[in-house]
Tab-separated table of C-alpha atoms in Angstrom:
chain	number	residue	atom	x	y	z
A	1	UNK	CA	-0.027	-0.051	-0.044
A	2	UNK	CA	1.042	3.615	0.499
A	3	UNK	CA	1.746	6.673	2.666
A	4	UNK	CA	0.690	10.105	1.595
A	5	UNK	CA	1.785	13.744	2.240
A	6	UNK	CA	-0.059	16.834	1.465
A	7	UNK	CA	1.858	19.837	1.963
A	8	UNK	CA	0.278	23.318	1.965
A	9	UNK	CA	-2.616	21.913	-0.468
A	10	UNK	CA	-4.801	24.791	-1.581
A	11	UNK	CA	-7.703	24.924	-4.154
A	12	UNK	CA	-8.659	28.465	-5.704
A	13	UNK	CA	-11.498	28.238	-8.333
A	14	UNK	CA	-11.186	30.458	-11.510
A	15	UNK	CA	-13.990	32.884	-9.724
A	16	UNK	CA	-11.731	33.481	-7.043
A	17	UNK	CA	-13.505	31.114	-4.486
A	18	UNK	CA	-10.980	29.282	-2.211
A	19	UNK	CA	-12.236	25.486	-1.462
A	20	UNK	CA	-9.249	24.606	0.362
A	21	UNK	CA	-6.790	26.512	2.378
A	22	UNK	CA	-3.117	25.482	3.416
A	23	UNK	CA	-4.074	21.660	4.017
A	24	UNK	CA	-1.293	19.762	5.591
A	25	UNK	CA	-1.404	16.126	6.564
A	26	UNK	CA	0.931	13.083	6.652
A	27	UNK	CA	-0.878	9.763	6.185
A	28	UNK	CA	0.935	6.586	7.122
A	29	UNK	CA	0.755	3.392	5.221
A	30	UNK	CA	-2.544	1.188	6.044
A	31	UNK	CA	-3.962	4.295	7.836
A	32	UNK	CA	-8.007	4.640	7.554
A	33	UNK	CA	-8.404	8.398	7.459
A	34	UNK	CA	-11.736	10.185	7.461
A	35	UNK	CA	-12.456	13.739	6.129
A	36	UNK	CA	-15.528	14.756	7.812
A	37	UNK	CA	-17.353	18.129	7.941
A	38	UNK	CA	-20.624	19.918	6.815
A	39	UNK	CA	-21.414	20.329	2.974
A	40	UNK	CA	-18.989	22.728	1.431
A	41	UNK	CA	-16.155	22.495	3.762
A	42	UNK	CA	-13.646	21.186	1.242
A	43	UNK	CA	-13.621	17.333	1.993
A	44	UNK	CA	-14.531	16.203	-1.451
A	45	UNK	CA	-12.366	18.856	-3.103
A	46	UNK	CA	-9.438	17.439	-1.116
A	47	UNK	CA	-10.191	13.870	-1.810
A	48	UNK	CA	-10.680	14.734	-5.723
A	49	UNK	CA	-7.133	16.649	-5.652
A	50	UNK	CA	-5.591	13.594	-4.313
A	51	UNK	CA	-7.384	11.373	-7.145
A	52	UNK	CA	-6.236	13.788	-9.881
A	53	UNK	CA	-9.889	14.576	-10.911
A	54	UNK	CA	-9.459	18.413	-9.348
A	55	UNK	CA	-6.171	20.426	-10.157
A	56	UNK	CA	-4.046	21.366	-7.275
A	57	UNK	CA	-3.809	25.159	-7.146
A	58	UNK	CA	-0.907	25.276	-4.579
A	59	UNK	CA	1.203	22.964	-2.487
A	60	UNK	CA	2.389	19.490	-3.015
A	61	UNK	CA	0.850	15.994	-3.046
A	62	UNK	CA	3.215	12.958	-2.561
A	63	UNK	CA	2.351	9.277	-2.794
A	64	UNK	CA	5.036	7.110	-1.401
A	65	UNK	CA	7.500	10.030	-1.717
A	66	UNK	CA	6.821	10.710	-5.503
A	67	UNK	CA	5.232	14.163	-6.490
A	68	UNK	CA	1.853	13.461	-7.885
A	69	UNK	CA	0.689	16.976	-8.809
A	70	UNK	CA	1.023	16.645	-12.430
A	71	UNK	CA	0.510	12.839	-12.843
A	72	UNK	CA	-2.566	11.720	-14.738
A	73	UNK	CA	-5.140	10.130	-12.282
A	74	UNK	CA	-4.630	6.642	-14.221
A	75	UNK	CA	-0.933	6.561	-13.235
A	76	UNK	CA	-1.538	7.511	-9.681
A	77	UNK	CA	-2.277	3.639	-8.706
A	78	UNK	CA	-5.360	4.849	-6.616
A	79	UNK	CA	-8.854	3.566	-6.720
A	80	UNK	CA	-11.997	5.453	-5.978
A	81	UNK	CA	-15.536	4.428	-4.946
A	82	UNK	CA	-18.087	7.101	-5.736
A	83	UNK	CA	-21.367	7.531	-3.872
A	84	UNK	CA	-23.579	6.840	-6.891
A	85	UNK	CA	-21.701	3.339	-7.643
A	86	UNK	CA	-21.085	4.257	-11.068
A	87	UNK	CA	-21.647	0.829	-12.553
A	88	UNK	CA	-21.994	0.044	-16.075
A	89	UNK	CA	-25.846	-1.246	-16.448
A	90	UNK	CA	-25.363	-3.389	-19.506
A	91	UNK	CA	-22.280	-5.332	-17.746
A	92	UNK	CA	-22.581	-8.120	-15.152
A	93	UNK	CA	-21.221	-7.817	-11.858
A	94	UNK	CA	-18.287	-10.052	-13.060
A	95	UNK	CA	-17.632	-7.688	-16.121
A	96	UNK	CA	-17.992	-4.474	-14.036
A	97	UNK	CA	-15.420	-5.785	-11.753
A	98	UNK	CA	-12.918	-6.830	-14.313
A	99	UNK	CA	-13.219	-4.044	-16.562
A	100	UNK	CA	-10.264	-1.779	-15.384
A	101	UNK	CA	-8.014	-4.838	-15.705
A	102	UNK	CA	-9.432	-5.585	-19.150
A	103	UNK	CA	-8.534	-2.112	-20.295
A	104	UNK	CA	-5.004	-2.639	-18.978
A	105	UNK	CA	-4.798	-5.944	-21.067
A	106	UNK	CA	-4.544	-8.177	-18.322
A	107	UNK	CA	-4.722	-11.774	-19.236
A	108	UNK	CA	-8.405	-13.308	-18.771
A	109	UNK	CA	-7.238	-15.994	-16.486
A	110	UNK	CA	-5.896	-13.304	-14.135
A	111	UNK	CA	-8.933	-11.125	-14.166
A	112	UNK	CA	-11.265	-13.972	-13.251
A	113	UNK	CA	-8.873	-14.883	-10.399
A	114	UNK	CA	-9.186	-11.420	-9.066
A	115	UNK	CA	-12.589	-10.938	-9.324
A	116	UNK	CA	-13.313	-14.239	-7.806
A	117	UNK	CA	-11.052	-13.337	-4.879
A	118	UNK	CA	-12.664	-10.039	-4.374
A	119	UNK	CA	-16.356	-11.533	-4.943
A	120	UNK	CA	-15.265	-13.998	-2.124
A	121	UNK	CA	-14.143	-11.115	0.171
A	122	UNK	CA	-17.349	-8.992	-0.319
A	123	UNK	CA	-19.780	-12.161	-0.254
A	124	UNK	CA	-20.741	-11.474	-4.024
A	125	UNK	CA	-20.131	-15.051	-5.076
A	126	UNK	CA	-23.539	-15.961	-5.875
A	127	UNK	CA	-24.258	-12.512	-7.779
A	128	UNK	CA	-21.410	-12.292	-10.336
A	129	UNK	CA	-23.613	-13.068	-13.325
A	130	UNK	CA	-26.231	-10.505	-12.251
A	131	UNK	CA	-26.654	-6.994	-13.779
A	132	UNK	CA	-26.758	-3.996	-11.592
A	133	UNK	CA	-30.554	-3.542	-11.929
A	134	UNK	CA	-31.138	-7.006	-10.406
A	135	UNK	CA	-29.025	-5.768	-7.289
A	136	UNK	CA	-30.108	-4.018	-3.893
A	137	UNK	CA	-28.167	-0.688	-3.097
A	138	UNK	CA	-25.780	-2.466	-0.667
A	139	UNK	CA	-25.090	-5.077	-3.111
A	140	UNK	CA	-24.328	-2.375	-5.827
A	141	UNK	CA	-22.098	-0.662	-3.274
A	142	UNK	CA	-20.333	-3.840	-2.485
A	143	UNK	CA	-19.803	-4.254	-6.213
A	144	UNK	CA	-18.245	-0.869	-6.790
A	145	UNK	CA	-15.912	-1.653	-3.905
A	146	UNK	CA	-15.038	-5.071	-5.417
A	147	UNK	CA	-14.038	-2.996	-8.723
A	148	UNK	CA	-11.510	-1.126	-6.591
A	149	UNK	CA	-10.082	-4.208	-4.918
A	150	UNK	CA	-9.280	-6.090	-8.128
A	151	UNK	CA	-7.053	-3.469	-9.181
A	152	UNK	CA	-5.178	-3.710	-5.973
A	153	UNK	CA	-4.175	-0.106	-5.689
A	154	UNK	CA	-1.904	1.850	-3.274
A	155	UNK	CA	-4.727	3.934	-2.101
A	156	UNK	CA	-8.555	3.615	-1.815
A	157	UNK	CA	-10.367	6.919	-2.048
A	158	UNK	CA	-14.156	6.625	-1.102
A	159	UNK	CA	-16.491	9.903	-1.531
A	160	UNK	CA	-19.671	9.313	0.532
A	161	UNK	CA	-20.048	5.706	-0.438
A	162	UNK	CA	-22.764	4.802	1.938
A	163	UNK	CA	-24.917	8.160	1.744
A	164	UNK	CA	-27.552	6.547	-0.552
A	165	UNK	CA	-28.246	3.639	1.576
A	166	UNK	CA	-30.969	3.580	4.298
A	167	UNK	CA	-29.793	3.295	7.915
A	168	UNK	CA	-29.858	-0.250	8.577
A	169	UNK	CA	-27.742	-0.791	5.321
A	170	UNK	CA	-25.296	1.951	6.196
A	171	UNK	CA	-24.641	0.041	9.599
A	172	UNK	CA	-24.018	-3.157	7.926
A	173	UNK	CA	-21.684	-1.560	5.163
A	174	UNK	CA	-19.786	0.262	8.037
A	175	UNK	CA	-18.944	-3.193	9.542
A	176	UNK	CA	-17.984	-4.689	5.807
A	177	UNK	CA	-15.784	-1.238	4.991
A	178	UNK	CA	-14.168	-1.994	8.594
A	179	UNK	CA	-13.405	-5.557	8.102
A	180	UNK	CA	-12.207	-4.901	4.310
A	181	UNK	CA	-9.555	-2.452	5.708
A	182	UNK	CA	-8.413	-5.127	8.076
A	183	UNK	CA	-8.434	-7.728	5.438
A	184	UNK	CA	-6.826	-5.862	2.757
A	185	UNK	CA	-4.495	-3.784	5.284
A	186	UNK	CA	-5.119	-1.002	2.912
A	187	UNK	CA	-4.545	2.947	2.996
A	188	UNK	CA	-8.057	4.152	2.831
A	189	UNK	CA	-9.346	8.068	2.687
A	190	UNK	CA	-12.817	8.320	3.045
A	191	UNK	CA	-15.073	11.250	2.903
A	192	UNK	CA	-18.268	11.890	4.888
A	193	UNK	CA	-20.523	14.219	6.437
A	194	UNK	CA	-21.800	11.627	9.089
A	195	UNK	CA	-20.007	11.962	12.270
A	196	UNK	CA	-21.138	8.730	13.418
A	197	UNK	CA	-19.694	6.963	10.422
A	198	UNK	CA	-16.321	8.887	11.227
A	199	UNK	CA	-16.210	7.922	14.698
A	200	UNK	CA	-16.715	4.196	13.891
A	201	UNK	CA	-14.437	3.694	11.049
A	202	UNK	CA	-11.354	6.038	11.325
A	203	UNK	CA	-8.009	5.456	12.989
A	204	UNK	CA	-7.741	9.102	12.784
A	205	UNK	CA	-10.264	12.064	11.743
A	206	UNK	CA	-9.732	15.305	9.718
A	207	UNK	CA	-12.438	17.811	10.797
A	208	UNK	CA	-13.007	20.384	8.008
A	209	UNK	CA	-14.808	23.738	7.885
A	210	UNK	CA	-14.690	26.296	5.169
A	211	UNK	CA	-11.681	24.907	3.524
A	212	UNK	CA	-9.689	24.980	6.579
A	213	UNK	CA	-8.446	21.857	8.643
A	214	UNK	CA	-9.838	22.280	12.246
A	215	UNK	CA	-8.313	19.388	14.082
A	216	UNK	CA	-6.736	15.928	13.237
A	217	UNK	CA	-6.985	13.304	15.884
A	218	UNK	CA	-8.159	9.879	16.777
A	219	UNK	CA	-12.101	9.667	17.375
A	220	UNK	CA	-11.270	9.280	21.313
A	221	UNK	CA	-9.648	12.484	21.495
A	222	UNK	CA	-11.555	14.428	19.100
A	223	UNK	CA	-14.593	13.459	21.331
A	224	UNK	CA	-12.918	14.058	24.696
A	225	UNK	CA	-10.604	17.140	23.685
A	226	UNK	CA	-12.135	19.129	21.046
A	227	UNK	CA	-9.835	21.854	20.008
A	228	UNK	CA	-12.585	24.595	19.338
A	229	UNK	CA	-16.425	25.339	19.621
A	230	UNK	CA	-16.975	23.862	15.956
A	231	UNK	CA	-15.252	20.629	16.564
A	232	UNK	CA	-16.982	20.309	20.022
A	233	UNK	CA	-20.462	20.878	18.036
A	234	UNK	CA	-19.916	18.814	15.089
A	235	UNK	CA	-18.507	15.901	17.048
A	236	UNK	CA	-20.883	13.924	19.084
A	237	UNK	CA	-24.537	12.730	19.044
A	238	UNK	CA	-26.828	14.341	20.486
A	239	UNK	CA	-24.941	17.522	20.224
A	240	UNK	CA	-22.863	19.141	23.061
A	241	UNK	CA	-24.807	21.680	25.068
A	242	UNK	CA	-23.174	25.167	24.888
A	243	UNK	CA	-23.961	27.560	27.745
A	244	UNK	CA	-22.921	31.382	28.138
A	245	UNK	CA	-21.476	31.636	31.655
A	246	UNK	CA	-19.300	34.039	33.405
A	247	UNK	CA	-16.289	33.296	35.537
A	248	UNK	CA	-16.148	34.607	38.926
A	249	UNK	CA	-13.851	34.001	41.944
A	250	UNK	CA	-15.353	32.998	45.244
A	251	UNK	CA	-12.844	32.883	47.853
A	252	UNK	CA	-10.312	30.121	46.517
A	253	UNK	CA	-12.793	28.581	44.173
A	254	UNK	CA	-13.359	29.494	40.536
A	255	UNK	CA	-17.256	29.594	39.711
A	256	UNK	CA	-19.049	29.534	36.569
A	257	UNK	CA	-22.514	31.471	36.690
A	258	UNK	CA	-25.438	31.474	34.456
A	259	UNK	CA	-29.165	32.801	35.596
A	260	UNK	CA	-29.271	31.921	39.164
A	261	UNK	CA	-26.764	28.780	38.823
A	262	UNK	CA	-23.230	28.403	39.763
A	263	UNK	CA	-20.843	25.673	39.141
A	264	UNK	CA	-17.778	25.322	41.082
A	265	UNK	CA	-15.042	24.081	38.628
A	266	UNK	CA	-12.074	21.506	39.501
A	267	UNK	CA	-8.842	22.913	40.299
A	268	UNK	CA	-7.060	22.294	36.866
A	269	UNK	CA	-9.612	24.264	35.346
A	270	UNK	CA	-9.609	26.917	37.913
A	271	UNK	CA	-5.790	27.298	36.973
A	272	UNK	CA	-6.449	27.399	33.358
A	273	UNK	CA	-9.182	30.302	33.908
A	274	UNK	CA	-7.080	32.127	36.323
A	275	UNK	CA	-3.821	31.910	34.031
A	276	UNK	CA	-5.744	32.780	30.944
A	277	UNK	CA	-7.257	35.978	32.568
A	278	UNK	CA	-10.705	34.763	32.200
A	279	UNK	CA	-11.883	35.976	35.720
A	280	UNK	CA	-14.754	38.353	35.385
A	281	UNK	CA	-15.217	37.479	31.767
A	282	UNK	CA	-17.744	35.476	29.735
A	283	UNK	CA	-16.852	32.106	28.495
A	284	UNK	CA	-18.791	29.185	26.587
A	285	UNK	CA	-19.279	26.192	28.773
A	286	UNK	CA	-19.683	23.034	26.944
A	287	UNK	CA	-21.279	19.700	28.375
A	288	UNK	CA	-22.328	16.555	26.633
A	289	UNK	CA	-25.824	15.586	27.387
A	290	UNK	CA	-24.627	12.188	28.580
A	291	UNK	CA	-22.678	14.065	31.216
A	292	UNK	CA	-25.784	15.596	32.621
A	293	UNK	CA	-27.421	13.632	35.175
A	294	UNK	CA	-30.474	13.789	37.327
A	295	UNK	CA	-29.978	13.825	40.906
A	296	UNK	CA	-30.326	10.599	42.290
A	297	UNK	CA	-28.907	8.785	38.989
A	298	UNK	CA	-25.886	6.234	39.211
A	299	UNK	CA	-23.022	8.455	39.352
A	300	UNK	CA	-20.152	6.287	41.178
A	301	UNK	CA	-16.703	7.673	40.969
A	302	UNK	CA	-17.942	10.958	39.423
A	303	UNK	CA	-16.929	14.494	40.451
A	304	UNK	CA	-20.603	16.287	40.246
A	305	UNK	CA	-21.677	20.103	40.185
A	306	UNK	CA	-23.862	21.709	42.424
A	307	UNK	CA	-27.694	20.951	41.552
A	308	UNK	CA	-29.417	23.182	38.813
A	309	UNK	CA	-33.105	23.481	38.674
A	310	UNK	CA	-34.509	23.196	35.217
A	311	UNK	CA	-38.039	22.593	33.428
A	312	UNK	CA	-38.423	19.765	30.986
A	313	UNK	CA	-39.563	21.238	27.600
A	314	UNK	CA	-39.476	17.985	25.634
A	315	UNK	CA	-39.373	14.212	26.638
A	316	UNK	CA	-38.250	11.937	23.944
A	317	UNK	CA	-37.975	8.132	24.862
A	318	UNK	CA	-35.071	6.442	22.920
A	319	UNK	CA	-35.784	2.891	24.386
A	320	UNK	CA	-32.987	2.282	26.714
A	321	UNK	CA	-32.690	5.901	27.564
A	322	UNK	CA	-34.660	9.289	27.627
A	323	UNK	CA	-33.628	12.607	26.450
A	324	UNK	CA	-34.668	15.336	28.421
A	325	UNK	CA	-34.613	19.090	26.811
A	326	UNK	CA	-34.561	21.404	29.189
A	327	UNK	CA	-34.472	25.182	30.226
A	328	UNK	CA	-32.574	26.624	33.172
A	329	UNK	CA	-32.886	30.226	33.432
A	330	UNK	CA	-32.851	30.619	29.898
A	331	UNK	CA	-29.984	28.266	29.180
A	332	UNK	CA	-31.112	25.142	26.942
A	333	UNK	CA	-29.560	22.031	28.451
A	334	UNK	CA	-30.383	18.525	26.956
A	335	UNK	CA	-29.661	15.520	29.440
A	336	UNK	CA	-29.532	11.945	28.654
A	337	UNK	CA	-31.639	10.375	31.456
A	338	UNK	CA	-32.453	6.539	32.388
A	339	UNK	CA	-35.609	5.139	31.028
A	340	UNK	CA	-36.947	4.713	34.464
A	341	UNK	CA	-37.184	8.567	35.003
A	342	UNK	CA	-40.132	10.175	36.307
A	343	UNK	CA	-39.802	13.331	34.569
A	344	UNK	CA	-42.189	14.380	31.648
A	345	UNK	CA	-42.846	17.277	29.778
A	346	UNK	CA	-43.395	20.424	32.254
A	347	UNK	CA	-41.464	18.596	35.274
A	348	UNK	CA	-39.000	20.515	37.070
A	349	UNK	CA	-35.774	18.366	37.481
A	350	UNK	CA	-32.615	18.779	39.441
A	351	UNK	CA	-29.475	18.219	37.003
A	352	UNK	CA	-25.616	17.742	37.824
A	353	UNK	CA	-22.603	18.137	35.563
A	354	UNK	CA	-19.836	15.579	35.665
A	355	UNK	CA	-17.191	18.038	36.575
A	356	UNK	CA	-14.346	16.218	34.779
A	357	UNK	CA	-16.316	16.388	31.286
A	358	UNK	CA	-16.821	20.103	31.116
A	359	UNK	CA	-15.379	22.097	28.215
A	360	UNK	CA	-14.683	25.694	28.379
A	361	UNK	CA	-14.278	27.716	25.232
A	362	UNK	CA	-12.894	31.390	24.513
A	363	UNK	CA	-15.894	33.566	23.551
A	364	UNK	CA	-13.904	35.521	20.725
A	365	UNK	CA	-11.588	32.845	19.426
A	366	UNK	CA	-13.941	30.040	20.172
A	367	UNK	CA	-10.553	27.890	21.256
A	368	UNK	CA	-10.841	25.626	23.956
A	369	UNK	CA	-9.480	27.164	27.110
A	370	UNK	CA	-8.651	23.585	28.991
A	371	UNK	CA	-10.105	20.042	28.530
């Protein structure tokens, strides 16, 4: 397989629109890298520049140490899996999968072996003589992947390959792609706007916004240590709560206040707020719904805040748990409660925060103050 190096990659369109700005990333051999972000953030543009389908305006792209900026797509030894499958309707599955090898004048017996090996990996053995019209969406996507596999490329590029599938199939195909990566030991670069896909598939995730890389990290680090407000809000489902709070000093403690509520922060966060000059200023307090508990809920080993009184505006039963959307003195706070909760719409509940899971962000720069 292959390693990639993207150094100061930029894309500016003829009308002056900047699609990607100063993108820098080193991708190791056999890594599974995810580009994630909202529509228009530049993730697909970056992927297409790697593929050679989009011209690189500035910077250098290397694959295995060789500069690829001006190399034709067909000579980059990559395979791309598209969102819309891009299968030839008049060809069978076998012919679709072997077509690229046929164009290269590979002997037929070698094509047959490569196709049958890929079909075995993807559980397509029984479908080789069918046409795409006789396949389900998930089967067509597996054929598109099979067509990429038979080429044995250095790098697999996948552009939102699951977005046309229903929710159940997406879950199944995520598992298939994960197993495929383990089996092939392939270098995969995968684009998605679905943060659940990103979190479950990637060894590292690149979060993008407005053509700019925001953070590159493992799924665990992105979730627990977002570097700014955008990443904190984008990663995690349900979304993190954000509360406008004021930092005050109360004796030796540092306290965050909003409305009539006060949260005394841990010593490490107090140090960061003091040293950063935030006393007397406003910050954005972030806390995930799963780190907001009803008073009395199991909280073994957790350091909890002072209770906050909140009124439930929406009660949402999710089966094994309940989402409570509440109002606390004008602050909207969602909490993940146990299914046995007695709270309902209109109830007044007492909530506590897990103090070790609070996130604080600068109001101006939106950067994390501390984790």
